[in-house]
Short mmCIF file of C-alpha atoms and ligand atoms in Angstrom, two decimals:
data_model
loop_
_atom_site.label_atom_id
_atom_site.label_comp_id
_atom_site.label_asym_id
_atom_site.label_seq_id
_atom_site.Cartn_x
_atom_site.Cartn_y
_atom_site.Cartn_z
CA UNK D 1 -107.39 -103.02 -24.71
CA UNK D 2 -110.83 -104.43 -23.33
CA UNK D 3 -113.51 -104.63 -24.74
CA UNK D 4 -117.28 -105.10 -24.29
CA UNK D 5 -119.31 -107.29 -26.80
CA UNK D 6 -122.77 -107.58 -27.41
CA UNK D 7 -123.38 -111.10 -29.76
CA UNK D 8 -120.33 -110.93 -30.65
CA UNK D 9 -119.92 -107.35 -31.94
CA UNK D 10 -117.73 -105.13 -29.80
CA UNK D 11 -119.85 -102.58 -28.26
CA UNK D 12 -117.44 -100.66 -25.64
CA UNK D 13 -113.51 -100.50 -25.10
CA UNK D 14 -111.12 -99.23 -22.87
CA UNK D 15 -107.49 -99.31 -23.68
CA UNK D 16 -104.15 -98.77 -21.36
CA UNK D 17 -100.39 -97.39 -22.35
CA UNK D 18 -97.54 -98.74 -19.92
CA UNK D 19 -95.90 -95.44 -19.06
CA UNK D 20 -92.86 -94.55 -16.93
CA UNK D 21 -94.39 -91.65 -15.23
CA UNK D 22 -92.37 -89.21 -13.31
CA UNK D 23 -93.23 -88.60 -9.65
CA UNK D 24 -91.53 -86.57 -7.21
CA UNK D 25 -88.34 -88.47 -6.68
CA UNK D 26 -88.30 -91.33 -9.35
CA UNK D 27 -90.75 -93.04 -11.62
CA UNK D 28 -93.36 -95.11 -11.31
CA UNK D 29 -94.71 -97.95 -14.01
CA UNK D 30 -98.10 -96.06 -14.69
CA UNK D 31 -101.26 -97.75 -16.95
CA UNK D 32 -101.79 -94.46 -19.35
CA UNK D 33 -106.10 -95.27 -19.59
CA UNK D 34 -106.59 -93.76 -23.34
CA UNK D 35 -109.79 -94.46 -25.84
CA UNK D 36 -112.68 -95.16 -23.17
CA UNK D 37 -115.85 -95.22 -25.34
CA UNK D 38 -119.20 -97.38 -25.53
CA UNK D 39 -121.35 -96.64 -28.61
CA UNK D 40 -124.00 -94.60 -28.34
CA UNK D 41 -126.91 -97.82 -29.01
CA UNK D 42 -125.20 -98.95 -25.50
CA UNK D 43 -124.99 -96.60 -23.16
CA UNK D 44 -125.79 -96.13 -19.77
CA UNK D 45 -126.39 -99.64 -18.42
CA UNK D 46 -122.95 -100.35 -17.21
CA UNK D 47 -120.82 -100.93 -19.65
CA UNK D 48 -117.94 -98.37 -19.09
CA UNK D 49 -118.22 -99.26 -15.29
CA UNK D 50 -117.39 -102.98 -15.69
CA UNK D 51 -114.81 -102.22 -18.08
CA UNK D 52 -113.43 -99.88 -15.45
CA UNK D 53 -113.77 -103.01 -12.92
CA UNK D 54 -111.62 -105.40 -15.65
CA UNK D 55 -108.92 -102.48 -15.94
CA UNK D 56 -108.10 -101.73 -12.65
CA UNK D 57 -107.77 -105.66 -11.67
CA UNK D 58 -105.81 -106.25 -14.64
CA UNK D 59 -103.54 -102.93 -13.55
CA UNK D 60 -103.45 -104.17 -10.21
CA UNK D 61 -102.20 -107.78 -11.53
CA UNK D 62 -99.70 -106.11 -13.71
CA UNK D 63 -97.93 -104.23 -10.63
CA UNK D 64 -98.47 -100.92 -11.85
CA UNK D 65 -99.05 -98.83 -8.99
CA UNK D 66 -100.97 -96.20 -10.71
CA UNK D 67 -103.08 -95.19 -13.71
CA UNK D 68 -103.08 -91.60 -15.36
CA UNK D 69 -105.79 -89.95 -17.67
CA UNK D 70 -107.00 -86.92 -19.52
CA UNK D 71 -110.97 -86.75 -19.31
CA UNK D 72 -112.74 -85.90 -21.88
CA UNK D 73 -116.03 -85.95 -19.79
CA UNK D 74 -114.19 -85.60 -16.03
CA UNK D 75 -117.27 -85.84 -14.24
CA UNK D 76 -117.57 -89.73 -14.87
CA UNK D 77 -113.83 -90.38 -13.19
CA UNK D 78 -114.17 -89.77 -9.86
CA UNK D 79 -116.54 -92.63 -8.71
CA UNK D 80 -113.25 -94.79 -10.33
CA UNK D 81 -110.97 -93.04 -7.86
CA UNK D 82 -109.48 -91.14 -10.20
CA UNK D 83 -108.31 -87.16 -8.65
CA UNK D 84 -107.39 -84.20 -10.93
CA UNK D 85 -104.04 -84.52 -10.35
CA UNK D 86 -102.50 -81.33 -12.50
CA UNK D 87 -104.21 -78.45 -14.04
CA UNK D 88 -102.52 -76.71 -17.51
CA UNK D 89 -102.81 -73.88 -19.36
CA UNK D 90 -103.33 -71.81 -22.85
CA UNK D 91 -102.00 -68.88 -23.99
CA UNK D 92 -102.70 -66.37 -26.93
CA UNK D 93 -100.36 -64.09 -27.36
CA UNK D 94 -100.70 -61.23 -29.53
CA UNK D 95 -96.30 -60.93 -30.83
CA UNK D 96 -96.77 -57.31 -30.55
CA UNK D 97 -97.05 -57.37 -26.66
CA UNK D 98 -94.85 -59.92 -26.21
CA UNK D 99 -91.71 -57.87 -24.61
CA UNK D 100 -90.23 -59.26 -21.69
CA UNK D 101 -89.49 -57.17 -18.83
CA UNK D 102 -85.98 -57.19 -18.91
CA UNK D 103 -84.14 -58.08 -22.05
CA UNK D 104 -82.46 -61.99 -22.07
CA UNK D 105 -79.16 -62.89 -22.78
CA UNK D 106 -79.67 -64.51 -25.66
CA UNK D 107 -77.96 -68.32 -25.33
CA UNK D 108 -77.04 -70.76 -27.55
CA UNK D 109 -78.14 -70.93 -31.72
CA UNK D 110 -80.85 -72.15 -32.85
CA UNK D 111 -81.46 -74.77 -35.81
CA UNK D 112 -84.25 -75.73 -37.77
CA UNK D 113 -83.72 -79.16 -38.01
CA UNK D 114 -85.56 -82.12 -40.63
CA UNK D 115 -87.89 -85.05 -39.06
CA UNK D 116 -84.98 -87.02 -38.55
CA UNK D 117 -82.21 -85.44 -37.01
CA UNK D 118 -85.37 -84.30 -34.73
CA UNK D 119 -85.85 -87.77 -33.71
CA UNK D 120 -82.41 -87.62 -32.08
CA UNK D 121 -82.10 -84.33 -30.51
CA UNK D 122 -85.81 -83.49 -28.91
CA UNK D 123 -85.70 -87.09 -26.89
CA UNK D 124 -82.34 -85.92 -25.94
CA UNK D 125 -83.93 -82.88 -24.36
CA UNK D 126 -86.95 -84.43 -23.58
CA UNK D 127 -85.34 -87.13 -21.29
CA UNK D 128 -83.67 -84.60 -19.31
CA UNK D 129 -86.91 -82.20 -18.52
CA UNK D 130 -88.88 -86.09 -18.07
CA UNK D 131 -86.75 -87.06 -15.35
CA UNK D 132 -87.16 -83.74 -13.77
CA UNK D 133 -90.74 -83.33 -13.92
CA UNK D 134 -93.46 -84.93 -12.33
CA UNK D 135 -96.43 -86.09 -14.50
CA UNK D 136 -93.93 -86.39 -17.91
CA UNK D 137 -93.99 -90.18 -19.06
CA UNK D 138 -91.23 -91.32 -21.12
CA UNK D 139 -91.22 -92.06 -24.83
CA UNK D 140 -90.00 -94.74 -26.84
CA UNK D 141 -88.16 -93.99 -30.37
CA UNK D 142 -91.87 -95.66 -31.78
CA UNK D 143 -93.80 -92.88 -29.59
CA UNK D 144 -91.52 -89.73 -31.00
CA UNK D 145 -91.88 -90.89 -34.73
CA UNK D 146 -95.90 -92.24 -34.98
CA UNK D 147 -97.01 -89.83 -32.80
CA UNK D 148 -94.98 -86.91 -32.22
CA UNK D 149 -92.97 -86.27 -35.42
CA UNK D 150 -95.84 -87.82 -37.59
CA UNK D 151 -97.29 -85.21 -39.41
CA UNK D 152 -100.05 -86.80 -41.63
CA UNK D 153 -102.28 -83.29 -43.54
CA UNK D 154 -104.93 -84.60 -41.31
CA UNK D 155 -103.34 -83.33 -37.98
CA UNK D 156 -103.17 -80.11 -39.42
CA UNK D 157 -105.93 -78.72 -39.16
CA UNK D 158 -104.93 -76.41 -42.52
CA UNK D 159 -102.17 -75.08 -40.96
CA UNK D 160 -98.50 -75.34 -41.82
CA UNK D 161 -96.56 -78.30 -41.69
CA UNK D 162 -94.87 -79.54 -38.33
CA UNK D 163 -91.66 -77.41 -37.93
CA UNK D 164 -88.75 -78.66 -35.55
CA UNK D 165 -86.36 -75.68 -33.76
CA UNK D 166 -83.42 -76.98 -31.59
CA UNK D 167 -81.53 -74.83 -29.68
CA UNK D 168 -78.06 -75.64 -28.75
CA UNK D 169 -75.15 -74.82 -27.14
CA UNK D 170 -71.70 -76.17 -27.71
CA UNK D 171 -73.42 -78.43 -30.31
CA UNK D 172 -75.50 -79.85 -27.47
CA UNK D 173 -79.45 -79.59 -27.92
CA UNK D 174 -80.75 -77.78 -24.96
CA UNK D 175 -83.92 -76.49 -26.03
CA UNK D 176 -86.71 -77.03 -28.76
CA UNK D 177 -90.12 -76.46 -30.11
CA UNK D 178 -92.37 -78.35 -32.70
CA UNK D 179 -94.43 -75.49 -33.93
CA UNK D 180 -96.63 -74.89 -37.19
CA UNK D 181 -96.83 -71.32 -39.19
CA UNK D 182 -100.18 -70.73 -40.37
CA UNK D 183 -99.95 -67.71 -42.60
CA UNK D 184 -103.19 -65.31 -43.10
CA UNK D 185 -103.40 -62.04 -44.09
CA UNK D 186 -106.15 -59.47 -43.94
CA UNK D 187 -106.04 -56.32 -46.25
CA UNK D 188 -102.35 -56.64 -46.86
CA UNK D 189 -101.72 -57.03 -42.61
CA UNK D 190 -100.61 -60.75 -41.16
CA UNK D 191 -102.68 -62.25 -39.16
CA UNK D 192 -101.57 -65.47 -38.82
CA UNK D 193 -100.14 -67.69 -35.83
CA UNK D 194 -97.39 -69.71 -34.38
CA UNK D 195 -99.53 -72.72 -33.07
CA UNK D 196 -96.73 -73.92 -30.72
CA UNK D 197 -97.49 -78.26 -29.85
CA UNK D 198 -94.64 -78.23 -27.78
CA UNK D 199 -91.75 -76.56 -26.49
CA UNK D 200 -89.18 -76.84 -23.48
CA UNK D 201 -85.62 -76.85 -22.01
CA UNK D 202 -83.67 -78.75 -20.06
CA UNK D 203 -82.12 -75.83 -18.74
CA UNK D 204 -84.23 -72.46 -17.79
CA UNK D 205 -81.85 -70.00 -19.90
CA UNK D 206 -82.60 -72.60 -22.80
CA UNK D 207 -86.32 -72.93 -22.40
CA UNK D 208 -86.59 -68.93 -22.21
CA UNK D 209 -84.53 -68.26 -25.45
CA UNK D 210 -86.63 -70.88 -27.64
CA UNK D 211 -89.71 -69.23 -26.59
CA UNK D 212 -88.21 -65.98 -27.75
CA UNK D 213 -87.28 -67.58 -30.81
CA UNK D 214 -90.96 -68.46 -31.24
CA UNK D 215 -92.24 -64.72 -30.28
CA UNK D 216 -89.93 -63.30 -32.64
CA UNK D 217 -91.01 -64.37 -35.90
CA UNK D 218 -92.14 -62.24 -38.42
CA UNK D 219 -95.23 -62.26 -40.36
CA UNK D 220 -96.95 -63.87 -37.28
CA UNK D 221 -99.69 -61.61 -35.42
CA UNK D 222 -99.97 -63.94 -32.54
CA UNK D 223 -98.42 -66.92 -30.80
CA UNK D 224 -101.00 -69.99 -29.30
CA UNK D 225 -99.62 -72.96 -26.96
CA UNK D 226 -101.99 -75.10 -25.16
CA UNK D 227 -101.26 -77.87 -22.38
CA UNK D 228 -98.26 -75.60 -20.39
CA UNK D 229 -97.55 -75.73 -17.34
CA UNK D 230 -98.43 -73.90 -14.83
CA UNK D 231 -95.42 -72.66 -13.21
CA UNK D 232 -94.61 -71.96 -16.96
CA UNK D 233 -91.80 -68.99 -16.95
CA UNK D 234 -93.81 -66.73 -19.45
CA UNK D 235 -96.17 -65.54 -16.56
CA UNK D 236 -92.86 -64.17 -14.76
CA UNK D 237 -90.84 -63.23 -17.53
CA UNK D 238 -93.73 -60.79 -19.46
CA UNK D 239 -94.10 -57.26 -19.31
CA UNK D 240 -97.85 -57.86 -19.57
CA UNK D 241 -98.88 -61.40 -18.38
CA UNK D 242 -102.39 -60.43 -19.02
CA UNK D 243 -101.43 -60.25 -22.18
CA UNK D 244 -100.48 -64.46 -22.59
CA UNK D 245 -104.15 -64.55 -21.78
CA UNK D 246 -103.04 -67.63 -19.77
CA UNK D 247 -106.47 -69.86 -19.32
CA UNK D 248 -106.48 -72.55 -17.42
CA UNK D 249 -108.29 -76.42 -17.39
CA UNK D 250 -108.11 -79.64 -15.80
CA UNK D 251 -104.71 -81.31 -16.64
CA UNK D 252 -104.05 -85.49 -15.91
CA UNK D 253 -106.21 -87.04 -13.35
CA UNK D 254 -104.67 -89.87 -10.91
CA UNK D 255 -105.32 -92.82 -9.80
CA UNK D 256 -103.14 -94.57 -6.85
CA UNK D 257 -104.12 -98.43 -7.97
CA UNK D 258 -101.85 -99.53 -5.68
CA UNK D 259 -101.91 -97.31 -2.42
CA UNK D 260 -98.73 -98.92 -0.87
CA UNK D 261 -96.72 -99.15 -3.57
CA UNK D 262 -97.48 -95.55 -4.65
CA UNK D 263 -96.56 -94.10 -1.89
CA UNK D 264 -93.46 -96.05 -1.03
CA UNK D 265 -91.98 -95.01 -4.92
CA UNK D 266 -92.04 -91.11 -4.51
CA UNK D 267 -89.98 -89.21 -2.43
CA UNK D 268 -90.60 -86.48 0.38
CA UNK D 269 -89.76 -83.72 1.33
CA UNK D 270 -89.43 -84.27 5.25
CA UNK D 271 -88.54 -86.99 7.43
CA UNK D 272 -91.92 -86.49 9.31
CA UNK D 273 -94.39 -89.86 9.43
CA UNK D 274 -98.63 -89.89 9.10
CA UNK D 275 -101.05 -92.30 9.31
CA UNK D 276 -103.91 -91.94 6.47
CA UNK D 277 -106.97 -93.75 6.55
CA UNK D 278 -107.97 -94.83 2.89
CA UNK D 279 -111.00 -94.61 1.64
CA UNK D 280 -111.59 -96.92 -1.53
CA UNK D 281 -114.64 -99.09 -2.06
CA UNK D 282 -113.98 -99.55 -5.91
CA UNK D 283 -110.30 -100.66 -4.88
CA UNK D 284 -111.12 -102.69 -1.97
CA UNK D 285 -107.20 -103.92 -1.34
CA UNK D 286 -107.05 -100.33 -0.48
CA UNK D 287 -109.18 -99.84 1.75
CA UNK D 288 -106.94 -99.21 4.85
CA UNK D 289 -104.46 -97.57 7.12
CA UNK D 290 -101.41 -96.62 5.66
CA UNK D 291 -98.36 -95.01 6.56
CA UNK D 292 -96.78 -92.05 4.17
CA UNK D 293 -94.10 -94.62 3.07
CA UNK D 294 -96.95 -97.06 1.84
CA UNK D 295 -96.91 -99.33 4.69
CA UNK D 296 -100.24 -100.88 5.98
CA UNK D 297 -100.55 -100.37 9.82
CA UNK D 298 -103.10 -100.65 12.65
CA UNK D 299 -102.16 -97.15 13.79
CA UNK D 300 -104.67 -94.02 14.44
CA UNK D 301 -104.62 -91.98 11.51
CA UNK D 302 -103.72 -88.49 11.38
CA UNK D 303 -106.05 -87.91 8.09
CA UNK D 304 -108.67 -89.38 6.79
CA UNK D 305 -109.39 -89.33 3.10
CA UNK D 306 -110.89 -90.85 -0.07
CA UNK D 307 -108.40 -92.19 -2.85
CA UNK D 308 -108.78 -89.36 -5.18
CA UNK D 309 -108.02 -87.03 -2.73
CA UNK D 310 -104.37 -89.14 -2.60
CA UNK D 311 -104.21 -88.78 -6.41
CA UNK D 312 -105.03 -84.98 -6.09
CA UNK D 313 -101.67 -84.08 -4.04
CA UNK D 314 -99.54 -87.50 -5.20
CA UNK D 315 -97.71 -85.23 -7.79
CA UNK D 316 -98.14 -82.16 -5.60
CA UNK D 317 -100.50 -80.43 -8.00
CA UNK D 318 -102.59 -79.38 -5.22
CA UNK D 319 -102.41 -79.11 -1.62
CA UNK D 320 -103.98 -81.66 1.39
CA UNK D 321 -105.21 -77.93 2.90
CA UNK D 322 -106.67 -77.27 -0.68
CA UNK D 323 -108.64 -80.55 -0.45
CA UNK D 324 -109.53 -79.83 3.14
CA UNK D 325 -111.14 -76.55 1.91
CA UNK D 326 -113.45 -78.52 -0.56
CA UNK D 327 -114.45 -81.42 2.38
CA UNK D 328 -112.25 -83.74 0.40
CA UNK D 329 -109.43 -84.65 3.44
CA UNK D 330 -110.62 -84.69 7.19
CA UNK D 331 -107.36 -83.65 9.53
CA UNK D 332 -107.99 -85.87 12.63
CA UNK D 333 -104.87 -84.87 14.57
CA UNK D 334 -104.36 -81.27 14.92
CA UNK D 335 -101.65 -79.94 12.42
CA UNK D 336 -101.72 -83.01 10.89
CA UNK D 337 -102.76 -80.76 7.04
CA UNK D 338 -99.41 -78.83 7.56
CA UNK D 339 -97.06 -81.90 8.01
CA UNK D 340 -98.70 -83.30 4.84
CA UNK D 341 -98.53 -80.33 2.78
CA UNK D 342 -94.66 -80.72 4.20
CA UNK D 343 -93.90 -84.22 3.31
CA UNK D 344 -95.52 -83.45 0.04
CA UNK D 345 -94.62 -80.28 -1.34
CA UNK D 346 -92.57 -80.67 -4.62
CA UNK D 347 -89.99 -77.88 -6.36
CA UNK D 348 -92.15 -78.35 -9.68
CA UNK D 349 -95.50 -77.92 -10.86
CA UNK D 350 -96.59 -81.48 -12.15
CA UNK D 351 -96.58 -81.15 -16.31
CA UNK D 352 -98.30 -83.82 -18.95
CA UNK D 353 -97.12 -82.14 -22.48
CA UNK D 354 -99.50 -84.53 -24.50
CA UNK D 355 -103.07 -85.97 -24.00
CA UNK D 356 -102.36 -89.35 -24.48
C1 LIG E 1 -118.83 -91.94 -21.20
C2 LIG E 1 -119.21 -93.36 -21.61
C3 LIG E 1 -117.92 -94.16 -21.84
C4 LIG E 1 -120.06 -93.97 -20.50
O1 LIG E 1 -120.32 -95.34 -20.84
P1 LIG E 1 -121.60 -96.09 -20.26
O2 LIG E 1 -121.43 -97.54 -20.54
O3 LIG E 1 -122.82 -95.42 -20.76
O4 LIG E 1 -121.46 -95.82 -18.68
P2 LIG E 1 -122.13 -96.67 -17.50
O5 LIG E 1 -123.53 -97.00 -17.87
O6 LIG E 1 -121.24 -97.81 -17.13
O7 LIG E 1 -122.13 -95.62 -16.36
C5 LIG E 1 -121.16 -95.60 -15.35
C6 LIG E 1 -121.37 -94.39 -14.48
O8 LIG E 1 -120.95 -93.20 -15.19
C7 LIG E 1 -122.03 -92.27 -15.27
N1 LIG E 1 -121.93 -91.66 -16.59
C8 LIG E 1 -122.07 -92.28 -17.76
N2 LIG E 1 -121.89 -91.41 -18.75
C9 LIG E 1 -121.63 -90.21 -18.21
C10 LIG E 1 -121.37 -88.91 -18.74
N3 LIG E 1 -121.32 -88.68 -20.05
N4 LIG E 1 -121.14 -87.90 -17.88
C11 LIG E 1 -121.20 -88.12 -16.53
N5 LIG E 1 -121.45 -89.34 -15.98
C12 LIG E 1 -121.66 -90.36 -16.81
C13 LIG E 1 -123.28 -93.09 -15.09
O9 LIG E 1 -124.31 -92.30 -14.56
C14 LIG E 1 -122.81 -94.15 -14.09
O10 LIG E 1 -122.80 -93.61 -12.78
P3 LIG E 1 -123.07 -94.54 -11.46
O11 LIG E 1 -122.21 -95.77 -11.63
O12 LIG E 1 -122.60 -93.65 -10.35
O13 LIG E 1 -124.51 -94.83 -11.49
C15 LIG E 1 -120.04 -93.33 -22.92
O14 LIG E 1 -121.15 -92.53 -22.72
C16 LIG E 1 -119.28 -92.78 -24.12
O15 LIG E 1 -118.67 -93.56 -24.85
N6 LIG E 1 -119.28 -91.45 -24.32
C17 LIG E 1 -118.56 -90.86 -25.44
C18 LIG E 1 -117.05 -91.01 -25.31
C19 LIG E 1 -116.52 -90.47 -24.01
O16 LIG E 1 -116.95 -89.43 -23.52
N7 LIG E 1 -115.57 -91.19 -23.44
C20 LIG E 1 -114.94 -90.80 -22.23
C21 LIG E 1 -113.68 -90.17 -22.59
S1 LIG E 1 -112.83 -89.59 -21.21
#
C-alpha cells in the first residue's frame, strides 16, 4: 500500500497484489493495482497522480515487468499508461431458451462438494485453465479461502449461499462452478436465478457439461454470469445466442512497467523481428526503441506507438490494426501492422475471472 497523508491523517491510498499473471507463453510477476481512492475533502490536486508516480517506481524497483487493473473510472488510466487490455462479458439467460444446438455427450459426474474439499479440487482445475490462459493470475491456498470460498451474508446480496459443483471424471476434477440459487416465485411460477461467480474447465467437453449442469436446474427461470470471456463457448454452442444476451465491458487494463522485460517474457507466434518506437513520458526508462524480444536498439522502427497501445495487444486482446484504426499505432514500414498482428496473435482470448 501507499498512502497520502495530510497532518498526519491518511488522505489517499493505492495498494498493489504480486500476481503471477499468465501471458501468451509463460508468466510474468505482475503488480495487481487494487483500492486506488483519495477522499472526497482531497481531490483533484494531485494526489492519485503522485501516488501513481510512487507505484510505478516502486514496481519498477521490484522487477515486476507489468501492472494489471480493473477501472472503476477507466478514463483516469490512460495518462498512467495503462491500455484496456481484455474486454468480458454478461449473460442472462432465460433456462427456457437455453437448448444447445446439438445435444452434448454428457461427460463425467458431477458433485456438490462442501467449502473444504472445494479448496482442493477448484485450484486443481483452476491451475490447469491459469496456465493456459492469458490474463488468469494464480492463487494462493490464502486467496481461494478469504476471498473465493469466503462466503460472509454480506457478499450475498440476499441470495443463496455460495454453492460448489465439481465435475469429474475418473475421480479427477475437471470442471466446476461456484454458483448461488436465489429462489423467487411470482403467483405460484419461479422466477428466480442461478447467479453463476465462476465457472470453467480444464478441458472443453468439461467446461460445456458444467454449464449444462448449471442450465438445467429446476425451479430457476434464468441463469446470470458476469466477467466471461469472450471467446466463451456458449455463443457457439446455443441455439439462440441472442438469447445469452451476451453484453459486453471493459475487462483488465495493462500496463508494460518494464517494456524490455515484458516483451522478452511472452512468446510469439512467428519468428519475424520489428522495431517499435516507445512512447512513454510517465515511464521515462521506456522511452525508446525496442525490438519485439525486448531488446533496446538504435534501429529504425517499423511502428511507432504509445505504451498503452503495447498493453492493448500484449495479451492479444486486441489487434495492432485495431489500434491503427483508432490513431493509436502509426505503421512506418509498409506491412509492418500485419507482421505484428502475426508475432502477436494468441490461440485464446485473454480472461481475468475476478476483479481484484
Ligand atoms: C479517482 C480519484 C482516485 C482521483 O484522485 P485525485 O487525487 O482527485 O486525482 P488527481 O488530482 O491526482 O488527478 C489526476 C488526473 O486524473 C484526472 N481525474 C481525476 N479524477 C478523475 C475522474 N473521476 N475521472 C476522470 N479523470 C479524473 C485529473 O483530471 C488529473 O488529470 P491530469 O493529470 O491529466 O490533469 C479520486 O477522485 C477518487 O478517490 N474517486 C473515487 C474512487 C475511485 O474512483 N477510484 C478509482 C478506482 S479505479
Amino acid at each position: 500500500m501507499h498512502v497520502a497523508t495530510d497532518n498526519g491523517s491518511i488522505v489517499g491510498g493505492a495498494g498493489a497484489f504480486q500476481f503471477d499473471l499468465t501471458v501468451p507463453g509463460g508468466s510474468v510477476r505482475t503488480a495487481g493495482v487494487t483500492v486506488v481512492g483519495v477522499l472526497p475533502s482531497h481531490r483533484r490536486r494531485g494526489i492519485l497522480r503522485e501516488m501513481m508516480r510512487a507505484q510505478l517506481d516502486d514496481i519498477q524497483e521490484r522487477g515486476e515487468p507489468l501492472a494489471a487493473l480493473w477501472a472503476s473510472e477507466a478514463s483516469i488510466y490512460r495518462r498512467y499508461g495503462y491500455g484496456l487490455a481484455a474486454l468480458c462479458g454478461d449473460m442472462n439467460i432465460p433456462r427456457t431458451h437455453s437448448d444447445f444446438v446439438r445435444p452434448v455427450e454428457r461427460k463425467g459426474t458431477v458433485r456438490i462438494v462442501g467449502h473444504d474439499e472445494a479448496l482442493t479440487l477448484c485450484p486443481a482445475v483452476y491451475d490447469r485453465v491459469c496456465a493456459e490462459t492469458p490474463g488468469m493470475f494464480a492463487r494462493t491456498r490464502e486467496w481461494w479461502k478469504s476471498r473465493v470460498l469466503d462466503d460472509p451474508e454480506w457478499r450475498r446480496f440476499g441470495g443463496g449461499e455460495l454453492s460448489v459443483a465439481v465435475l469429474e471424471e475418473d475421480g479427477r476434477p475437471q470442471a466446476y462452478a461456484l454458483y448461488r440459487l436465489n429462489f423467487s416465485y411470482e403467483d405460484g411460477v419461479p422466477t428466480g436465478k442461478v447467479v453463476v461467480l465462476e465457472a470453467m474447465g480444464a478441458e472443453p467437453e468439461a467446461e460445456i457439461a458444467v454449464w449444462r449442469f448449471l442450465l438445467d436446474i429446476d425451479w430457476m427461470a434464468s441463469i446470470e454470469a458476469e466477467l466471461l470471456p469472450l471467446d466463451h463457448p456458449l455463443l457457439l454452442l446455443a441455439a439462440e445466442p441472442g438469447r445469452l444476451r451476451f453484453r459486453v465491458g471493459d475487462g483488465i487494463f495493462l500496463r508494460l512497467v518494464d517494456v524490455g522485460a515484458a516483451l522478452a517474457a511472452r512468446s510469439f507466434a512467428t519468428d519475424d523481428d520489428l522495431v517499435f518506437e516507445v512512447a512513454d513520458t510517465f515511464c521515462p526508462w521506456n522511452d525508446a526503441c525496442f525490438t519485439v524480444r525486448g531488446q533496446k536498439t538504435m534501429g529504425e522502427p517499423d511502428l511507432r506507438l504509445p505504451v498503452d497501445t503495447l498493453g492493448s495487444v500484449y495479451l492479444g486482446g486486441f489487434t495492432f490494426r485495431q489500434l491503427a484504426r483508432v490513431g493509436r499505432v502509426e505503421e512506418v514500414s509498409e506491412g509492418a501492422l500485419d507482421r505484428a498482428d502475426a508475432l502477436f496473435r494468441t490461440e485464446r482470448a485473454p480472461w481475468c475471472p475476478e476483479i481484484f
